Amino acid sequence: MSIKDSGPDVVIVGGGFAGVTAARELTERGRSAVLLEARDRLGGRTYTADHDGHAMELGGTWVHPLQPHVWAEIDRYGVETETFPVLEGLRQAVVSGGRVVDLSDDDIAQAIDALAQYCAPGTTLFPEPYSETWGPDPDGLGDRSMRQHLETLNVTPLLRDWVEAMCSLLAFGPIDQAAATEYFRIYALSGWSAEQMLAALSATKLVKGTRELIGAIAAQARLADIRLNSPVRRITQNDDHVRVELTDGDTITAPTAVITLPMNVLNTVEFDPPLSQTKRTASAERHAGAGMKCYVRVKGDIGNVAVLAPEAQSVNWVVTYDHDANGSWLIVFAANPKRLPMKSFDDIAGMQEALQPLLPGVEVESIVGWDWSNDPHALGTWCIYRPGQLAQVLPELRTTEGRLFFASGDSSESWRSFIDGAIESGYHSARHVDEYLTAAGHQTLSPARLNSPIKA
Ligand SMILES: Cc1cc2nc3c(=O)[nH]c(=O)nc-3n(C[C@H](O)[C@H](O)[C@H](O)COP(=O)(O)OP(=O)(O)OC[C@H]3O[C@@H](n4cnc5c(N)ncnc54)[C@H](O)[C@@H]3O)c2cc1C
């Protein structure tokens, strides 16, 4: 019997790391799936694009051995990693007091100490960062924004500007809209070490890009029929099955579904019966991640340089990606794109203006990027909860509703907001679906069938 004859065991909505991992895990458990992806590619908020001889990551990039799920996958498929090359002999600076201040090794050590001070509540709030629970929180830190928590930090103006820039970078949105607990959590996940946290956030990447890893996982999802260009518009469920309707009118029916839509996108699909009020409210208010990452080609060899800038600047981090005598590629992060004088990725003059406070005199030649916040299938960047959302929405976003199981990097247990969290959520959802189907008497495919691909 094929999927065509019997229908799949599960429909997976979304082909990012969460959905593709769920598809592979279901295959490993002898379950068949149809995976529906709206885009013409897998990867979702990871996107490796070829440009000027580089495999540029327009979305998720950095991975680290501290992230157990993604690292296990890297190991499993023998995917090559590299330390971000520019860390060698890197000139580090911060915009402070209206000028660019170069940082000595001592300054950097002090800055990392200041960040550790900022994150210190992570020790008591997240004593077991890989578990679902957190707290107790007698001081109400869960409702505190990164900005409010910054006001409690007693350090020099230079260090404060550095930590503020780091807040902007992680929030990737206005820091008064991002929860301070997001920093505490990642600090805890990094072994309660600010130094390890910085390494986890931006030191190691995949040589051929994230597309190699997701491709390897997808290739092993042999019992999944992966359909690109298949946007879902409506999902209904009753006592017997789930019915998924695509925008072209096609429908697929299965006993279960795994929904991997980003939190900000959940409300763009119609659910009948409607999703829980908490899920709908979370999707309507969105998470705070709304920044802009892009690659900028500039004239001349600017060497290995990284400049941070506090929130008042329209660019909050610029770091060399590659450089030679012909010119340099930079990666640019802007936490508040509304502040950018640049209006589109063609706006060379706007980007040049935005970069001047960080790299005076720099001359921009071209820009490559992806506008995640206006991408209808993402509506935001990585997931950074607003104050209060950790307690109010996280448990519910993961909660099964009838035959619908939920997986996403936006609601995973530990490295939420990361590729690692998306993979973790894919593992969990596949296990839960398999247990559900077993309890409902749905048999798995025989081991012989597992070895024969059933994709069309
Ligand atoms: C700019 C940027 C930089 C980042 N940097 C890092 C980093 O360095 N390291 C790191 O670990 N993480 C990073 N992240 C976060 C990481 O990329 C995400 O957390 C992770 O990829 C989320 O995976 P997911 O499968 O949960 O969601 P997604 O990847 O968003 O997958 C969901 C899928 O659902 C699809 N979809 C949406 N609507 C529909 C529909 N109606 N029908 C069918 N399909 C639909 C989408 O197209 C998408 O493919 C970054 C993200 C961004 C945007």
Coordinates of C-alpha atoms and ligand atoms in Angstrom, one line a residue:
M1 CA 0.0 0.0 0.0
S2 CA 1.2 3.5 -0.7
I3 CA 0.3 6.9 0.7
K4 CA -1.9 7.3 -2.4
D5 CA -3.9 4.1 -1.5
S6 CA -4.3 4.5 2.2
G7 CA -3.6 8.2 3.0
P8 CA -0.7 9.2 5.3
D9 CA -0.6 8.7 9.0
V10 CA 0.1 12.4 9.4
V11 CA 0.1 15.7 7.5
I12 CA 3.0 18.0 8.5
V13 CA 2.4 21.7 7.8
G14 CA 5.7 23.5 7.2
G15 CA 9.1 22.4 6.0
G16 CA 11.5 24.2 8.3
F17 CA 13.8 22.3 10.6
A18 CA 10.9 21.4 12.9
G19 CA 8.7 19.9 10.1
V20 CA 11.5 18.1 8.2
T21 CA 12.8 16.6 11.5
A22 CA 9.3 15.4 12.4
A23 CA 9.0 13.8 8.9
R24 CA 12.3 12.0 9.3
E25 CA 11.5 10.9 12.9
L26 CA 8.1 9.6 11.8
T27 CA 9.8 7.6 9.0
E28 CA 12.1 6.1 11.6
R29 CA 9.0 5.0 13.5
G30 CA 7.4 3.5 10.4
R31 CA 4.8 6.3 10.0
S32 CA 4.0 7.9 6.6
A33 CA 3.5 11.6 6.2
V34 CA 2.7 14.3 3.6
L35 CA 4.7 17.4 4.3
L36 CA 3.2 20.6 2.9
E37 CA 5.5 23.6 2.5
A38 CA 4.3 26.9 1.2
R39 CA 7.7 28.0 -0.3
D40 CA 9.6 26.6 -3.2
R41 CA 12.3 25.3 -0.9
L42 CA 12.7 23.7 2.5
G43 CA 14.4 25.5 5.4
G44 CA 11.9 28.2 6.4
R45 CA 13.7 30.8 8.4
T46 CA 17.0 29.2 7.4
Y47 CA 17.9 30.1 3.9
T48 CA 21.3 29.5 2.2
A49 CA 21.6 31.6 -0.9
D50 CA 24.5 31.5 -3.4
H51 CA 25.9 34.9 -4.1
D52 CA 29.3 36.1 -5.3
G53 CA 30.8 32.7 -4.7
H54 CA 29.5 32.5 -1.1
A55 CA 26.9 30.3 0.5
M56 CA 25.2 33.2 2.4
E57 CA 22.9 32.4 5.3
L58 CA 20.1 34.9 5.0
G59 CA 18.4 33.4 8.1
G60 CA 19.6 31.0 10.8
T61 CA 23.3 30.5 10.7
W62 CA 25.2 29.7 13.9
V63 CA 25.3 26.4 15.7
H64 CA 27.3 25.2 18.7
P65 CA 28.2 21.9 20.5
L66 CA 26.2 23.3 23.5
Q67 CA 23.1 22.8 21.4
P68 CA 22.6 19.1 21.7
H69 CA 20.0 18.4 19.1
V70 CA 21.5 20.3 16.1
W71 CA 24.9 19.1 17.0
A72 CA 23.8 15.4 17.0
E73 CA 22.3 16.0 13.5
I74 CA 25.6 17.5 12.3
D75 CA 27.5 14.5 13.7
R76 CA 25.0 12.0 12.3
Y77 CA 25.3 13.3 8.7
G78 CA 29.0 14.3 8.9
V79 CA 28.2 17.9 8.0
E80 CA 31.3 20.1 8.1
T81 CA 31.4 23.0 10.5
E82 CA 33.9 25.9 10.7
T83 CA 34.7 28.6 13.3
F84 CA 33.6 31.9 11.9
P85 CA 36.8 32.9 10.1
V86 CA 36.9 36.5 11.0
L87 CA 37.3 35.8 14.8
E88 CA 41.1 35.5 14.0
G89 CA 42.7 38.9 14.8
L90 CA 39.3 40.6 15.1
R91 CA 39.2 44.3 15.8
Q92 CA 36.3 44.9 18.2
A93 CA 34.7 48.2 18.8
V94 CA 31.6 49.8 20.2
V95 CA 29.8 53.1 19.4
S96 CA 29.7 55.0 22.7
G97 CA 29.5 58.7 23.5
G98 CA 29.1 59.5 19.8
R99 CA 32.3 57.9 18.6
V100 CA 33.7 54.5 17.7
V101 CA 35.8 53.2 20.7
D102 CA 38.2 50.3 20.0
L103 CA 38.1 47.7 22.7
S104 CA 41.3 46.2 24.2
D105 CA 41.3 42.6 25.5
D106 CA 40.8 44.0 29.0
D107 CA 37.8 46.0 27.8
I108 CA 36.3 42.9 26.3
A109 CA 36.9 40.9 29.4
Q110 CA 35.1 43.6 31.4
A111 CA 32.3 43.8 28.9
I112 CA 31.7 40.0 29.2
D113 CA 31.7 40.4 33.0
A114 CA 29.0 43.1 32.6
L115 CA 27.0 40.8 30.4
A116 CA 27.3 38.1 33.0
Q117 CA 26.1 40.6 35.7
Y118 CA 23.1 41.4 33.4
C119 CA 22.3 37.7 33.0
A120 CA 23.0 36.7 36.6
P121 CA 19.2 36.1 37.5
G122 CA 19.5 33.2 35.0
T123 CA 21.2 31.2 37.8
T124 CA 18.2 31.1 40.0
L125 CA 15.4 31.5 37.4
F126 CA 16.7 28.7 35.1
P127 CA 18.4 26.2 37.4
E128 CA 17.5 23.4 34.9
P129 CA 17.5 25.1 31.6
Y130 CA 16.7 22.0 29.6
S131 CA 13.5 21.3 31.5
E132 CA 10.1 22.8 30.9
T133 CA 9.9 24.5 34.2
W134 CA 11.6 27.7 35.4
G135 CA 11.4 29.9 38.5
P136 CA 10.4 30.6 41.2
D137 CA 10.2 34.2 40.2
P138 CA 9.3 36.2 43.4
D139 CA 10.6 39.5 41.9
G140 CA 8.4 39.3 38.7
L141 CA 11.4 39.1 36.4
G142 CA 9.3 37.3 33.8
D143 CA 7.4 40.6 33.2
R144 CA 10.6 42.7 32.9
S145 CA 11.8 44.0 29.5
M146 CA 15.4 43.9 28.5
R147 CA 15.4 47.7 28.7
Q148 CA 14.0 47.7 32.3
H149 CA 16.6 45.2 33.4
L150 CA 19.3 47.3 31.8
E151 CA 18.4 50.2 34.1
T152 CA 19.5 48.0 37.0
L153 CA 23.0 47.5 35.7
N154 CA 25.6 49.5 37.5
V155 CA 28.6 49.8 35.1
T156 CA 30.5 52.5 33.1
P157 CA 28.7 54.2 30.2
L158 CA 31.0 52.4 27.8
L159 CA 30.1 49.0 29.2
R160 CA 26.5 49.9 29.4
D161 CA 26.4 50.8 25.7
W162 CA 28.1 47.5 24.9
V163 CA 25.5 45.5 26.9
E164 CA 22.7 47.6 25.4
A165 CA 24.0 46.7 21.9
M166 CA 24.0 43.0 23.0
C167 CA 20.4 43.4 24.2
S168 CA 19.4 44.9 20.8
L169 CA 21.2 42.0 19.0
L170 CA 19.4 39.2 20.9
A171 CA 16.1 41.0 21.0
F172 CA 16.3 41.8 17.3
G173 CA 13.6 44.2 18.0
P174 CA 13.0 47.1 20.4
I175 CA 14.5 46.2 23.7
D176 CA 11.5 47.5 25.7
Q177 CA 9.4 44.9 23.9
A178 CA 11.8 41.9 24.5
A179 CA 11.7 39.9 27.8
A180 CA 14.8 40.0 29.9
T181 CA 14.2 36.3 30.6
E182 CA 15.3 35.6 27.0
Y183 CA 18.8 36.5 28.0
F184 CA 18.7 34.7 31.3
R185 CA 17.5 31.5 29.6
I186 CA 20.3 31.5 26.9
Y187 CA 22.9 32.3 29.6
A188 CA 21.6 29.3 31.6
L189 CA 21.6 27.1 28.5
S190 CA 25.3 28.1 28.0
G191 CA 26.3 26.7 31.4
W192 CA 25.6 30.1 33.1
S193 CA 28.6 31.5 31.3
A194 CA 28.5 34.8 29.3
E195 CA 31.6 33.7 27.4
Q196 CA 30.1 30.4 26.3
M197 CA 26.9 32.2 25.5
L198 CA 28.7 34.5 23.0
A199 CA 30.4 31.5 21.4
A200 CA 27.0 29.7 21.1
L201 CA 25.5 32.8 19.5
S202 CA 27.9 33.5 16.8
A203 CA 31.1 31.4 16.6
T204 CA 30.4 28.3 14.5
K205 CA 28.6 27.8 11.2
L206 CA 28.1 25.1 8.6
V207 CA 30.6 25.3 5.7
K208 CA 28.1 24.5 3.0
G209 CA 25.2 26.2 4.8
T210 CA 22.2 25.1 6.7
R211 CA 20.7 23.8 3.5
E212 CA 23.1 20.8 3.5
L213 CA 21.9 19.8 7.0
I214 CA 18.2 20.1 6.2
G215 CA 18.7 18.3 2.9
A216 CA 20.3 15.4 4.7
I217 CA 17.5 15.1 7.2
A218 CA 14.9 15.4 4.4
A219 CA 16.7 12.7 2.4
Q220 CA 16.2 10.3 5.2
A221 CA 12.5 11.1 5.6
R222 CA 11.7 8.3 3.2
L223 CA 8.1 7.8 4.2
A224 CA 7.3 11.5 3.7
D225 CA 5.9 12.9 0.5
I226 CA 7.4 16.4 0.6
R227 CA 5.4 18.9 -1.4
L228 CA 6.8 22.4 -2.0
N229 CA 4.7 25.3 -3.3
S230 CA 1.8 24.0 -1.2
P231 CA 0.5 26.7 1.1
V232 CA -2.2 25.5 3.5
R233 CA -5.2 27.7 4.1
R234 CA -7.5 25.7 6.3
I235 CA -7.3 22.9 8.8
T236 CA -10.4 21.2 10.1
Q237 CA -10.6 18.2 12.5
N238 CA -13.3 16.0 13.8
D239 CA -13.5 12.8 15.9
D240 CA -12.2 10.8 13.0
H241 CA -9.6 12.7 11.1
V242 CA -7.8 16.0 10.2
R243 CA -8.5 17.6 6.8
V244 CA -6.0 20.0 5.4
E245 CA -6.9 22.3 2.6
L246 CA -4.4 24.0 0.3
T247 CA -4.9 27.4 -1.2
D248 CA -5.3 25.7 -4.6
G249 CA -8.3 23.7 -3.2
D250 CA -6.5 20.4 -3.0
T251 CA -7.2 18.5 0.3
I252 CA -5.4 15.8 2.3
T253 CA -6.9 13.8 5.1
A254 CA -5.0 12.0 7.8
P255 CA -5.6 10.8 11.4
T256 CA -3.2 13.4 12.7
A257 CA -1.3 16.6 11.8
V258 CA 1.9 18.3 13.0
I259 CA 1.6 22.1 12.8
T260 CA 5.0 23.7 12.5
L261 CA 3.8 27.2 11.5
P262 CA 5.8 30.0 13.1
M263 CA 4.0 31.6 16.1
N264 CA 3.5 34.8 14.2
V265 CA 1.9 33.0 11.3
L266 CA -0.5 30.7 13.1
N267 CA -3.5 33.1 12.6
T268 CA -3.0 33.2 8.9
V269 CA -4.4 29.7 8.6
E270 CA -8.0 29.0 9.4
F271 CA -8.6 26.3 12.0
D272 CA -11.9 24.7 12.6
P273 CA -12.6 24.3 15.4
P274 CA -10.5 27.4 16.2
L275 CA -7.2 27.1 18.0
S276 CA -7.2 27.8 21.8
Q277 CA -7.6 31.5 22.7
T278 CA -4.0 31.6 24.1
K279 CA -2.5 30.4 20.8
R280 CA -4.5 32.9 18.8
T281 CA -3.7 35.8 21.2
A282 CA 0.0 34.9 21.1
S283 CA 0.0 34.9 17.3
A284 CA -1.9 38.2 17.2
E285 CA 0.5 40.0 19.6
R286 CA 3.5 38.2 17.9
H287 CA 6.9 37.7 19.4
A288 CA 9.3 40.7 19.4
G289 CA 11.9 39.4 16.8
A290 CA 11.5 41.8 13.9
G291 CA 15.0 42.9 13.0
M292 CA 16.9 42.9 9.7
K293 CA 20.0 40.9 8.8
C294 CA 21.7 41.5 5.5
Y295 CA 25.1 41.1 3.7
V296 CA 26.6 44.4 2.5
R297 CA 29.4 44.6 0.0
V298 CA 31.7 47.6 0.6
K299 CA 34.7 49.0 -1.2
G300 CA 38.2 48.1 -0.1
D301 CA 39.7 45.6 2.3
I302 CA 38.4 46.6 5.8
G303 CA 40.0 43.6 7.6
N304 CA 38.4 41.6 10.3
V305 CA 36.2 44.0 12.3
A306 CA 33.2 43.8 14.5
V307 CA 31.4 47.0 15.7
L308 CA 28.5 47.0 18.1
A309 CA 26.2 50.0 18.6
P310 CA 23.4 50.7 21.2
E311 CA 19.8 51.0 20.4
A312 CA 19.7 54.6 19.2
Q313 CA 21.7 53.6 16.2
S314 CA 19.9 52.1 13.2
V315 CA 22.6 49.4 12.8
N316 CA 23.5 47.5 16.0
W317 CA 26.2 45.1 14.8
V318 CA 28.4 45.0 11.8
V319 CA 30.9 42.2 11.3
T320 CA 33.2 41.2 8.5
Y321 CA 32.1 38.2 6.6
D322 CA 34.9 38.1 4.0
H323 CA 37.5 40.5 2.7
D324 CA 40.2 40.9 0.1
A325 CA 41.9 43.6 -1.9
N326 CA 38.8 43.9 -4.2
G327 CA 36.4 44.6 -1.4
S328 CA 34.7 43.3 1.7
W329 CA 31.4 41.6 2.6
L330 CA 29.9 42.6 5.9
I331 CA 27.0 41.1 7.9
V332 CA 24.8 43.8 9.2
F333 CA 22.2 43.4 12.0
A334 CA 19.6 46.2 12.6
A335 CA 17.3 45.5 15.5
N336 CA 14.8 48.3 14.6
P337 CA 14.5 48.4 10.8
K338 CA 12.1 51.3 11.2
R339 CA 15.1 53.4 12.2
L340 CA 17.0 52.5 9.1
P341 CA 17.4 55.3 6.5
M342 CA 17.5 52.4 4.0
K343 CA 14.1 51.6 2.4
S344 CA 14.9 48.5 0.5
F345 CA 17.8 46.2 -0.4
D346 CA 18.5 48.4 -3.4
D347 CA 18.9 51.5 -1.3
I348 CA 22.7 51.7 -1.3
A349 CA 22.7 55.3 -0.1
G350 CA 20.5 54.5 2.8
M351 CA 22.7 51.6 4.0
Q352 CA 25.8 53.7 3.5
E353 CA 24.3 56.4 5.8
A354 CA 23.3 53.8 8.4
L355 CA 26.8 52.4 8.6
Q356 CA 28.7 55.7 9.0
P357 CA 28.4 55.9 12.8
L358 CA 30.0 52.4 13.0
L359 CA 32.4 52.4 10.1
P360 CA 33.0 56.1 9.2
G361 CA 33.8 56.6 5.5
V362 CA 32.7 53.1 4.4
E363 CA 31.3 53.0 0.8
V364 CA 28.5 50.5 0.1
E365 CA 28.3 48.8 -3.3
S366 CA 25.5 46.2 -2.9
I367 CA 23.2 44.6 -0.4
V368 CA 21.8 41.0 -0.2
G369 CA 19.1 40.1 2.4
W370 CA 15.7 38.8 3.1
D371 CA 12.8 40.7 4.7
W372 CA 11.6 38.1 7.2
S373 CA 9.2 40.4 9.0
N374 CA 7.3 41.1 5.7
D375 CA 7.6 37.5 4.5
P376 CA 4.0 36.1 4.9
H377 CA 5.4 32.7 5.9
A378 CA 7.5 34.0 8.7
L379 CA 6.2 37.5 9.8
G380 CA 9.2 37.9 12.0
T381 CA 12.7 36.7 12.7
W382 CA 13.9 34.4 15.5
C383 CA 11.4 34.1 18.3
I384 CA 12.0 36.5 21.2
Y385 CA 9.2 36.6 23.7
R386 CA 7.7 39.8 25.0
P387 CA 7.7 40.4 28.7
G388 CA 5.2 37.9 30.3
Q389 CA 4.9 35.7 27.2
L390 CA 7.2 33.0 28.7
A391 CA 4.7 32.2 31.4
Q392 CA 1.6 33.1 29.4
V393 CA 2.0 31.4 26.1
L394 CA 4.9 29.0 26.0
P395 CA 3.2 25.9 27.6
E396 CA 0.1 26.5 25.6
L397 CA 1.9 26.9 22.2
R398 CA 3.2 23.3 22.7
T399 CA -0.1 21.9 23.8
T400 CA -1.8 19.3 21.5
E401 CA -5.4 20.1 20.4
G402 CA -7.3 17.0 19.5
R403 CA -5.5 15.5 16.6
L404 CA -3.2 18.5 16.1
F405 CA 0.3 18.3 17.4
F406 CA 2.5 21.4 17.5
A407 CA 6.2 21.8 16.8
S408 CA 8.3 24.9 16.3
G409 CA 11.6 26.5 17.2
D410 CA 9.3 29.2 18.6
S411 CA 7.9 27.0 21.4
S412 CA 10.6 24.4 22.1
E413 CA 11.7 23.6 25.6
S414 CA 15.4 24.6 25.7
W415 CA 17.1 26.3 22.8
R416 CA 13.9 28.0 21.7
S417 CA 14.5 30.6 19.0
F418 CA 17.3 28.4 17.5
I419 CA 17.6 25.7 14.9
D420 CA 18.3 23.4 17.8
G421 CA 15.0 24.1 19.3
A422 CA 13.2 23.5 16.0
I423 CA 14.9 20.1 15.8
E424 CA 14.0 19.2 19.4
S425 CA 10.4 20.1 18.8
G426 CA 10.4 17.9 15.7
Y427 CA 11.6 14.9 17.8
H428 CA 9.0 15.5 20.4
S429 CA 6.1 15.9 18.0
A430 CA 7.0 12.7 16.1
R431 CA 7.1 10.7 19.3
H432 CA 3.8 12.1 20.5
V433 CA 2.1 11.4 17.1
D434 CA 3.5 7.9 17.1
E435 CA 2.2 7.2 20.6
Y436 CA -1.2 8.6 19.7
L437 CA -1.5 6.5 16.6
T438 CA -0.4 3.4 18.4
A439 CA -2.9 4.0 21.1
A440 CA -5.6 4.5 18.4
G441 CA -4.6 1.2 16.8
H442 CA -2.9 2.5 13.6
Q443 CA -0.3 0.0 12.6
T444 CA 3.2 1.0 11.5
L445 CA 4.6 0.1 8.1
S446 CA 6.7 -3.1 8.0
P447 CA 10.5 -2.8 8.2
A448 CA 10.7 -3.9 4.5
R449 CA 8.6 -0.9 3.5
L450 CA 10.8 1.4 5.4
N451 CA 13.7 0.7 3.0
S452 CA 11.8 1.6 -0.1
P453 CA 11.3 5.2 -0.9
I454 CA 7.7 6.1 -1.5
K455 CA 8.1 9.6 -2.8
A456 CA 6.6 10.1 -6.2
Ligands
LIG1 C1 17.6 36.4 10.3 C2 17.6 35.2 11.2 C3 18.8 34.8 11.8 C4 18.8 33.6 12.6 N1 20.0 33.2 13.2 C5 20.0 32.0 13.8 C6 21.3 31.5 14.2 O1 22.3 32.0 13.9 N2 21.2 30.3 14.8 C7 20.1 29.6 15.1 O2 20.1 28.5 15.6 N3 18.9 30.1 14.7 C8 18.8 31.3 14.1 N4 17.6 31.8 13.7 C9 16.4 31.1 14.1 C10 16.1 29.8 13.3 O3 16.3 30.1 12.0 C11 14.7 29.4 13.6 O4 14.4 29.3 15.0 C12 14.4 28.0 13.0 O5 14.9 27.9 11.7 C13 12.9 27.8 13.1 O6 12.5 26.6 12.5 P1 11.0 26.1 12.4 O7 10.9 24.9 11.6 O8 10.4 26.1 13.8 O9 10.2 27.3 11.7 P2 10.4 27.8 10.1 O10 11.8 27.6 9.7 O11 9.8 29.2 10.1 O12 9.5 26.8 9.4 C14 8.1 26.9 9.3 C15 7.7 26.6 7.8 O13 6.3 26.8 7.7 C16 6.1 27.3 6.4 N5 4.8 27.8 6.3 C17 4.3 29.0 6.7 N6 3.0 29.2 6.4 C18 2.6 28.1 5.8 C19 1.4 27.7 5.2 N7 0.3 28.4 5.2 N8 1.4 26.5 4.5 C20 2.5 25.7 4.5 N9 3.7 26.0 5.0 C21 3.7 27.2 5.6 C22 7.2 28.3 6.2 O14 7.4 28.6 4.8 C23 8.4 27.6 6.8 O15 9.1 26.8 5.9 C24 17.6 32.9 12.9 C25 16.4 33.3 12.2 C26 16.4 34.4 11.4 C27 15.1 34.9 10.7

